[in-house]
């Protein structure tokens, strides 16, 4: 799977975890040059507290376009630090 934004490959992996239709990419597959931690947080009733990244490149910014669970619930433990993307901002393809 590959995640792209503005023709930039943000992540690429053959080992994503699919939950609720979203591909969660392992942390080592990310091109961290384009990720900036956001202060935005949300809570999923079964996965836990989600943290967010803004995507940045040459003055372009897509706020809160990627999320991850640094401390997921036991039921979602396989998602720890894996990153998913909003399809309205990032294209995820095979």
GROMACS .gro file of C-alpha atoms in nm:
model
   94
    1UNK     CA    1   0.000   0.000   0.000
    2UNK     CA    2   0.112   0.354  -0.073
    3UNK     CA    3  -0.006   0.687   0.072
    4UNK     CA    4   0.055   0.997  -0.142
    5UNK     CA    5  -0.014   1.367  -0.098
    6UNK     CA    6   0.077   1.634  -0.355
    7UNK     CA    7   0.272   1.368  -0.550
    8UNK     CA    8   0.480   1.292  -0.239
    9UNK     CA    9   0.500   0.936  -0.109
   10UNK     CA   10   0.420   0.969   0.261
   11UNK     CA   11   0.424   0.597   0.343
   12UNK     CA   12   0.465   0.266   0.168
   13UNK     CA   13   0.424  -0.082   0.316
   14UNK     CA   14   0.316  -0.439   0.245
   15UNK     CA   15   0.227  -0.473   0.614
   16UNK     CA   16  -0.060  -0.231   0.688
   17UNK     CA   17  -0.332  -0.307   0.941
   18UNK     CA   18  -0.685  -0.248   0.808
   19UNK     CA   19  -0.944  -0.128   1.059
   20UNK     CA   20  -1.279   0.025   0.968
   21UNK     CA   21  -1.170   0.060   0.605
   22UNK     CA   22  -0.851   0.253   0.689
   23UNK     CA   23  -0.500   0.128   0.623
   24UNK     CA   24  -0.273   0.193   0.921
   25UNK     CA   25   0.091   0.214   0.811
   26UNK     CA   26   0.370   0.098   1.043
   27UNK     CA   27   0.583   0.384   1.180
   28UNK     CA   28   0.898   0.267   1.001
   29UNK     CA   29   0.721   0.304   0.664
   30UNK     CA   30   0.663   0.681   0.704
   31UNK     CA   31   0.858   0.952   0.526
   32UNK     CA   32   0.879   1.165   0.844
   33UNK     CA   33   1.009   1.473   0.657
   34UNK     CA   34   0.648   1.568   0.583
   35UNK     CA   35   0.486   1.504   0.923
   36UNK     CA   36   0.447   1.765   1.196
   37UNK     CA   37   0.279   1.675   1.524
   38UNK     CA   38  -0.054   1.845   1.583
   39UNK     CA   39  -0.212   1.935   1.917
   40UNK     CA   40  -0.546   1.795   1.794
   41UNK     CA   41  -0.683   1.490   1.979
   42UNK     CA   42  -0.997   1.280   1.950
   43UNK     CA   43  -1.117   0.973   2.136
   44UNK     CA   44  -1.250   0.655   1.984
   45UNK     CA   45  -1.469   0.451   2.222
   46UNK     CA   46  -1.282   0.129   2.150
   47UNK     CA   47  -0.938   0.232   2.015
   48UNK     CA   48  -0.852   0.508   2.262
   49UNK     CA   49  -0.710   0.859   2.221
   50UNK     CA   50  -0.595   0.950   1.869
   51UNK     CA   51  -0.312   1.195   1.810
   52UNK     CA   52  -0.273   1.377   1.479
   53UNK     CA   53  -0.015   1.496   1.230
   54UNK     CA   54  -0.028   1.790   0.993
   55UNK     CA   55   0.130   1.724   0.656
   56UNK     CA   56   0.370   1.995   0.540
   57UNK     CA   57   0.570   2.062   0.225
   58UNK     CA   58   0.705   2.389   0.079
   59UNK     CA   59   0.439   2.605   0.242
   60UNK     CA   60   0.157   2.358   0.176
   61UNK     CA   61  -0.017   2.227   0.486
   62UNK     CA   62  -0.293   1.971   0.534
   63UNK     CA   63  -0.394   2.002   0.897
   64UNK     CA   64  -0.478   1.694   1.103
   65UNK     CA   65  -0.469   1.470   0.794
   66UNK     CA   66  -0.306   1.171   0.960
   67UNK     CA   67  -0.371   1.008   1.295
   68UNK     CA   68  -0.223   0.744   1.520
   69UNK     CA   69  -0.272   0.584   1.860
   70UNK     CA   70   0.040   0.605   2.081
   71UNK     CA   71  -0.135   0.420   2.364
   72UNK     CA   72  -0.427   0.224   2.215
   73UNK     CA   73  -0.672   0.011   2.409
   74UNK     CA   74  -0.596  -0.358   2.447
   75UNK     CA   75  -0.849  -0.438   2.171
   76UNK     CA   76  -0.659  -0.213   1.928
   77UNK     CA   77  -0.303  -0.291   2.041
   78UNK     CA   78  -0.192  -0.382   1.685
   79UNK     CA   79  -0.245  -0.014   1.590
   80UNK     CA   80   0.017   0.123   1.829
   81UNK     CA   81   0.198   0.409   1.651
   82UNK     CA   82   0.060   0.302   1.310
   83UNK     CA   83  -0.061   0.595   1.100
   84UNK     CA   84  -0.381   0.627   0.896
   85UNK     CA   85  -0.482   0.908   0.661
   86UNK     CA   86  -0.801   1.095   0.573
   87UNK     CA   87  -0.895   0.995   0.219
   88UNK     CA   88  -1.013   1.351   0.148
   89UNK     CA   89  -0.650   1.465   0.181
   90UNK     CA   90  -0.429   1.163   0.107
   91UNK     CA   91  -0.462   0.899  -0.163
   92UNK     CA   92  -0.404   0.544  -0.041
   93UNK     CA   93  -0.355   0.290  -0.322
   94UNK     CA   94  -0.216  -0.060  -0.378
   0.00000   0.00000   0.00000
